[in-house]
PDB file of C-alpha atoms in Angstrom:
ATOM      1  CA  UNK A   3      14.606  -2.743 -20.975  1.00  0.00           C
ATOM      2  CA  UNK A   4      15.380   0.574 -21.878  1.00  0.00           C
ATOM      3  CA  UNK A   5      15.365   4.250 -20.426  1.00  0.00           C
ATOM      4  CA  UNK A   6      15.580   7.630 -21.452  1.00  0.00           C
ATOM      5  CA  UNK A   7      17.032  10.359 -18.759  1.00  0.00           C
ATOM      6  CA  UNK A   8      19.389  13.381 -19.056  1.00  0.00           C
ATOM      7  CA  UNK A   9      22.890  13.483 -16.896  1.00  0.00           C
ATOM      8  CA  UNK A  10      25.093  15.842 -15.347  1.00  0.00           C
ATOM      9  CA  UNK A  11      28.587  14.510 -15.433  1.00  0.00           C
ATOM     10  CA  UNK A  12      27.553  11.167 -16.455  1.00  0.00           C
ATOM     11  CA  UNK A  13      25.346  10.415 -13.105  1.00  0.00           C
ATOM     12  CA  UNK A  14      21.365  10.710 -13.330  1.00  0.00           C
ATOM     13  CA  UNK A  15      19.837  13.918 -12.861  1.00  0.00           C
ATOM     14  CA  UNK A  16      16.678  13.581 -10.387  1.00  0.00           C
ATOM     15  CA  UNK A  17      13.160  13.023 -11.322  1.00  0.00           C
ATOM     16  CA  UNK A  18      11.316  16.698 -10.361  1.00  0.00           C
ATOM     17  CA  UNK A  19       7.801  18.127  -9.873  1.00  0.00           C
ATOM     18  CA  UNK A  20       7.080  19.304 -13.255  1.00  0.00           C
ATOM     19  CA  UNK A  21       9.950  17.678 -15.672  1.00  0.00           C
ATOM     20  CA  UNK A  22       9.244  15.419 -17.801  1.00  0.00           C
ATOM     21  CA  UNK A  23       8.780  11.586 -16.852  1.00  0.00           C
ATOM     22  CA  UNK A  24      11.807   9.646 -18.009  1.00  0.00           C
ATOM     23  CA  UNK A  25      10.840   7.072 -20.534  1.00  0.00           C
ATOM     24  CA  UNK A  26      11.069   3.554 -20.094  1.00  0.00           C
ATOM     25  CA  UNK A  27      10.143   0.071 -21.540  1.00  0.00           C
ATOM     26  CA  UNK A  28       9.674  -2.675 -18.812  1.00  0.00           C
ATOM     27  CA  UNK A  29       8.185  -6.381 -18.629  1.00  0.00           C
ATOM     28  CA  UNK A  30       4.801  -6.911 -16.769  1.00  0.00           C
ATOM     29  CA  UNK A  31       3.618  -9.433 -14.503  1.00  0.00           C
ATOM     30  CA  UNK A  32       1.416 -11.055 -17.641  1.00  0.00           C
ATOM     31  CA  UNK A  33       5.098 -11.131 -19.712  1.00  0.00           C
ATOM     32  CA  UNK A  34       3.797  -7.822 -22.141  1.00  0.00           C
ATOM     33  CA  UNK A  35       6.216  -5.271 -22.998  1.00  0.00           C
ATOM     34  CA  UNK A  36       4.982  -1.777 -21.406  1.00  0.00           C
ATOM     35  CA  UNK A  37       6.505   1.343 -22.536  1.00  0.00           C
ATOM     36  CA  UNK A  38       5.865   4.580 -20.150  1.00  0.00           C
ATOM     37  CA  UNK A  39       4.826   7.124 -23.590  1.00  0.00           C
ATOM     38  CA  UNK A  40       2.548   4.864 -24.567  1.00  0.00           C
ATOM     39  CA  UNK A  41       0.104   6.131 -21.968  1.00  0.00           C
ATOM     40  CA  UNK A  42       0.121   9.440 -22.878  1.00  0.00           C
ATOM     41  CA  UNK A  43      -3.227  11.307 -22.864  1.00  0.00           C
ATOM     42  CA  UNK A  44      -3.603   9.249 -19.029  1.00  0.00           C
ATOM     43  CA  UNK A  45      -2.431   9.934 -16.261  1.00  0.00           C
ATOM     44  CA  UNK A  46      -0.164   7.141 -14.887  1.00  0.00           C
ATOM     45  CA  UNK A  47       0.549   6.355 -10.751  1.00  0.00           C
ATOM     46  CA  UNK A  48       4.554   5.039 -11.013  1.00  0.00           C
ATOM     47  CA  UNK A  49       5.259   3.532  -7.746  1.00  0.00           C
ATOM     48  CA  UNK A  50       8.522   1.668  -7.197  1.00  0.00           C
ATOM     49  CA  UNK A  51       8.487  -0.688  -3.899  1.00  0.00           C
ATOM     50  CA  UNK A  52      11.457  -2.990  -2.820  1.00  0.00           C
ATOM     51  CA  UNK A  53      10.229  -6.448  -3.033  1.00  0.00           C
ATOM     52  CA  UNK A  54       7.129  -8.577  -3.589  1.00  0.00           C
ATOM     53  CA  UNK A  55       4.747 -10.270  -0.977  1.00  0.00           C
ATOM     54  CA  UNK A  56       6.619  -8.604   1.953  1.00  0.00           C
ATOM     55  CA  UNK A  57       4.426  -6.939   4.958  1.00  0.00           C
ATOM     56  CA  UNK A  58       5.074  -3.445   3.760  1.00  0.00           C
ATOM     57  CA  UNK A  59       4.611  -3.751   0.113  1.00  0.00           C
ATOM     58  CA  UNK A  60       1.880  -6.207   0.624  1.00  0.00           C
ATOM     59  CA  UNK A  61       0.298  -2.935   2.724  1.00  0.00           C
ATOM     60  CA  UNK A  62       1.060  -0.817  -0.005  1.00  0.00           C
ATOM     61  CA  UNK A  63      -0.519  -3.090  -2.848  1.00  0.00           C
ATOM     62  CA  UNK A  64      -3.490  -3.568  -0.773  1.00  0.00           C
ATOM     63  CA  UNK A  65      -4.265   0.138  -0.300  1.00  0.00           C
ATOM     64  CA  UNK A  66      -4.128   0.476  -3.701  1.00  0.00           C
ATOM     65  CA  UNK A  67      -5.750  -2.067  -4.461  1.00  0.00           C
ATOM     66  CA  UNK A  68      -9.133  -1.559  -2.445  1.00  0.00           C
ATOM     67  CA  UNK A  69      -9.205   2.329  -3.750  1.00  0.00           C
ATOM     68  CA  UNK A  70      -8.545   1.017  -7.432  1.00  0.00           C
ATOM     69  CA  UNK A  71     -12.147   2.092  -8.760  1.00  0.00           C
ATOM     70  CA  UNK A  72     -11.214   5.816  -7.599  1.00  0.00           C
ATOM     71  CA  UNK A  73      -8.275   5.935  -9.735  1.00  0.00           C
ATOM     72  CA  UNK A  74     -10.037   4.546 -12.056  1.00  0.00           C
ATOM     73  CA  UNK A  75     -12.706   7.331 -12.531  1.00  0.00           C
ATOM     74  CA  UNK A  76     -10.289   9.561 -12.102  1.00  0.00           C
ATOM     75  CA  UNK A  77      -8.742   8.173 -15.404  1.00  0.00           C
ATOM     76  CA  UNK A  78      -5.244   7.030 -13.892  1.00  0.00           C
ATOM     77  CA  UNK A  79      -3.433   4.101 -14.782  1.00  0.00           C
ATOM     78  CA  UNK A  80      -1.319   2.093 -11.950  1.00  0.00           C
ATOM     79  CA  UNK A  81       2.389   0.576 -12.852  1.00  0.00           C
ATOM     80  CA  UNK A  82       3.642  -1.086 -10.279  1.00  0.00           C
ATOM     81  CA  UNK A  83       7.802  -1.323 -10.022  1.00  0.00           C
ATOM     82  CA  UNK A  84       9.978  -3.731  -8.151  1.00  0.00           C
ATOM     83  CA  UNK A  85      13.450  -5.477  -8.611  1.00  0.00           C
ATOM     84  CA  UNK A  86      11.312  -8.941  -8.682  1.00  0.00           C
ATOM     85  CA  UNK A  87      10.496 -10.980 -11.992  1.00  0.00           C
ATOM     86  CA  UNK A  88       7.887 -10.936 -13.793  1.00  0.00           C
ATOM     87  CA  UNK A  89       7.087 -14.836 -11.967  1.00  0.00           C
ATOM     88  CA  UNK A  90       7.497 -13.438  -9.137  1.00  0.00           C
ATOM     89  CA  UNK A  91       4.740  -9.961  -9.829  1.00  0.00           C
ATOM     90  CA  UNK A  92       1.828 -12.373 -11.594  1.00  0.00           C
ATOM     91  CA  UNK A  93       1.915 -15.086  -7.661  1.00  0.00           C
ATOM     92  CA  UNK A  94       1.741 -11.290  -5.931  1.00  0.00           C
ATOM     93  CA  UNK A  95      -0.920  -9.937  -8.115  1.00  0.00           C
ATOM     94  CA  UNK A  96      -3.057 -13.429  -7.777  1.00  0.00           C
ATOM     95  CA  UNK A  97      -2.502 -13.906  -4.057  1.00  0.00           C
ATOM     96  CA  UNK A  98      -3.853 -10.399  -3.436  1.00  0.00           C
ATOM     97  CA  UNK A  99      -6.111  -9.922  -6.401  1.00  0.00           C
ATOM     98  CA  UNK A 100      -4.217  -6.675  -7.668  1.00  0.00           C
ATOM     99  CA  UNK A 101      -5.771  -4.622 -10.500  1.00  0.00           C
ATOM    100  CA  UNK A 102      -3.372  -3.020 -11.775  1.00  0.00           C
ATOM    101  CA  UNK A 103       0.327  -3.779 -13.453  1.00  0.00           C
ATOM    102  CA  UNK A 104       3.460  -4.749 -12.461  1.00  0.00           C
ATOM    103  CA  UNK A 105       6.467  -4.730 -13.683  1.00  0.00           C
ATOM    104  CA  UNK A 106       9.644  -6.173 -13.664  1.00  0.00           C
ATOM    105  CA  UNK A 107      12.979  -4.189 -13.266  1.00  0.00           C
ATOM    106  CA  UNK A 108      15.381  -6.089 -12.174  1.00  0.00           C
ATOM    107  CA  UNK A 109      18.621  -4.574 -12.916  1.00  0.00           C
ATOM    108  CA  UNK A 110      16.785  -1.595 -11.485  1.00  0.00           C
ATOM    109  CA  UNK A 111      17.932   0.439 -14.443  1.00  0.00           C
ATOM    110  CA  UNK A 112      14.388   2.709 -13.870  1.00  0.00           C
ATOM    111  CA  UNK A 113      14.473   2.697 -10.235  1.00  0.00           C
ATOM    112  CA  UNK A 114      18.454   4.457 -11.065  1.00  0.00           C
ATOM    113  CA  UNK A 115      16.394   6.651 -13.630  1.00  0.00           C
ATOM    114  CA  UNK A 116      14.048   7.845 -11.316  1.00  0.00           C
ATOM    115  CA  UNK A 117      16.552   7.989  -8.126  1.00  0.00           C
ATOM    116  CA  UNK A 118      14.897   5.636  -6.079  1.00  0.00           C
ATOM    117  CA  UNK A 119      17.645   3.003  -5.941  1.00  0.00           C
ATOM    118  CA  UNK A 120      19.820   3.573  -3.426  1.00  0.00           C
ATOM    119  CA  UNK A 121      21.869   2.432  -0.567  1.00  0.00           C
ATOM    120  CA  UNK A 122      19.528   1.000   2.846  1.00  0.00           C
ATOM    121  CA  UNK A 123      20.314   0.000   5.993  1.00  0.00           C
ATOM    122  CA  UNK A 124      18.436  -2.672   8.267  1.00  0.00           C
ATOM    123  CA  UNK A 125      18.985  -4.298  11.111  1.00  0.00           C
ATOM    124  CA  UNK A 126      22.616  -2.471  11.203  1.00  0.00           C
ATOM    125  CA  UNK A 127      22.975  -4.136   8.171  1.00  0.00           C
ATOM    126  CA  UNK A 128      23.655  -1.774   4.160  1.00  0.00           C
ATOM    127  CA  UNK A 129      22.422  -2.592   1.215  1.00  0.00           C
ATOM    128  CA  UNK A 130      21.440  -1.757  -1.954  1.00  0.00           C
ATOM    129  CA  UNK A 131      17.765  -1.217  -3.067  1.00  0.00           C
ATOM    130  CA  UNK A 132      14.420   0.302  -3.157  1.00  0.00           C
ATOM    131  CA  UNK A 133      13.370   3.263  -1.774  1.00  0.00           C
ATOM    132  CA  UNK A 134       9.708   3.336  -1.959  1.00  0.00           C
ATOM    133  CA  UNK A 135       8.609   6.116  -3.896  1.00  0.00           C
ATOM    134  CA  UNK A 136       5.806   7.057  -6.080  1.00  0.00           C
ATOM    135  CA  UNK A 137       5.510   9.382  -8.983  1.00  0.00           C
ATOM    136  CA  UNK A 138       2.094  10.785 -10.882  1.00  0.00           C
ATOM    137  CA  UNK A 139       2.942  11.558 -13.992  1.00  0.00           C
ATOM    138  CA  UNK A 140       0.338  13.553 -15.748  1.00  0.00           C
ATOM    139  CA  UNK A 141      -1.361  13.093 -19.218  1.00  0.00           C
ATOM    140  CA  UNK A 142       1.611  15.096 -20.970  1.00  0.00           C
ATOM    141  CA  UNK A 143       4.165  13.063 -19.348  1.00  0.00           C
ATOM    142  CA  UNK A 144       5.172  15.222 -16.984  1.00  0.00           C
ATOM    143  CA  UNK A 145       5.777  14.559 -13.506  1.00  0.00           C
ATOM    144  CA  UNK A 146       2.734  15.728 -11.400  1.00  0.00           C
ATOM    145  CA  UNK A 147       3.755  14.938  -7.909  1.00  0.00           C
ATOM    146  CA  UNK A 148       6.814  12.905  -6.043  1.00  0.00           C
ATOM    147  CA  UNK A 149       6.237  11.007  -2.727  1.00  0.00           C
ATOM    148  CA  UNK A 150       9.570   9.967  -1.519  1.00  0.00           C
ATOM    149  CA  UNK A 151       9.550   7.577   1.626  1.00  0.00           C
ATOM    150  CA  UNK A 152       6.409   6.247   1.128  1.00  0.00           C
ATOM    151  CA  UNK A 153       4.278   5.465   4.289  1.00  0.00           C
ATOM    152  CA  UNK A 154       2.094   2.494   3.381  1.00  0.00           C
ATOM    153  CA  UNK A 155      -0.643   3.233   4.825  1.00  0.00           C
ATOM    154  CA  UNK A 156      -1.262   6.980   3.624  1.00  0.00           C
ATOM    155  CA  UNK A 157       0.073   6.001   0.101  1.00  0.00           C
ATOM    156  CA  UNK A 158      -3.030   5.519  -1.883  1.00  0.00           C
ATOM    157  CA  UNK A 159      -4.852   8.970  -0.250  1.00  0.00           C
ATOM    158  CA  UNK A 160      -1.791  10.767  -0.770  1.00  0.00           C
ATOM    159  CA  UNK A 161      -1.849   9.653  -4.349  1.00  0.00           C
ATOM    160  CA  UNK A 162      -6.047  10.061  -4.554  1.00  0.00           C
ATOM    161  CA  UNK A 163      -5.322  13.684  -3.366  1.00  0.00           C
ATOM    162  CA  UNK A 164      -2.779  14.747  -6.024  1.00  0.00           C
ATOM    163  CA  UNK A 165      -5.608  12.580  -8.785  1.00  0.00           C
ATOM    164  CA  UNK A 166      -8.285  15.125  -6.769  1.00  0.00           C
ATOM    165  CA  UNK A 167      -6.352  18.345  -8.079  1.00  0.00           C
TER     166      UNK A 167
END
């Protein structure tokens, strides 16, 4: 895996509305290589989510999922990113009949790139992970839009809206 992103005193620099999409090469659920400029001339939905076959995600995957043929037409193309394997991606992309890609970072060197890895606390437990997050990254490579704490359930007509523009 590799990425491409600026620092400022060696840390990453954050992913904004309207700078560029940092690049990336990742592993998908079918074991293919899938570089991020390769889709130029598309636009591309980049959501991250913290971990496969899990209520939320599942929620999130779903809602995609079932409005699919809308992003579709609209000429997008969906990359979803987790921490989990690519073994892991292709049982969550059969049990649910996902359309669309996943990938595999799991030394969440894209989810640092894009600023979406983070510390998390749960049940008065910290940890380190996912913040779910979604970027739409237009044809040029450019980022269109940035959804930061994702609500599941509006996730895929927030991302329809920004498609809409």
């Amino acid at each position: 895996m590799r990425t491409t992103r600026g620092t400022t005193n060696g840390g990453p620099v954050a992913v904004e509305e309207a700078g560029p999409a940092p690049d990336f090469t990742l592993t998908s659920d079918a074991g293919e290589q899938v570089t991020l400029s390769a889709l130029r001339g598309k636009p591309v939905v980049l959501y991250f989510y913290p971990k496969d076959d899990t209520p939320g995600c599942t929620k999130q995957a779903c809602g995609i999922r079932d409005v699919y043929g809308e992003l579709e037409r609209a000429g997008a193309v969906v990359l979803g990113v987790s921490p989990d394997g690519e073994d892991s991606h292709a049982k969550f992309k059969a049990k649910y009949e996902l359309p669309f890609t996943l990938l595999a970072d799991t030394d969440h060197e894209v989810a640092d790139a894009y600023g979406v890895w983070g510390e998390k606390t749960f049940a008065g437990k910290t940890y380190m992970g996912v913040h779910r997050s979604t970027f739409v990254i237009d044809a040029d490579g450019n980022v269109a839009s940035v959804f930061r704490d994702v609500k599941p359930d509006e996730h895929a007509d927030q991302v329809l809206g920004v498609l809409s523009r």
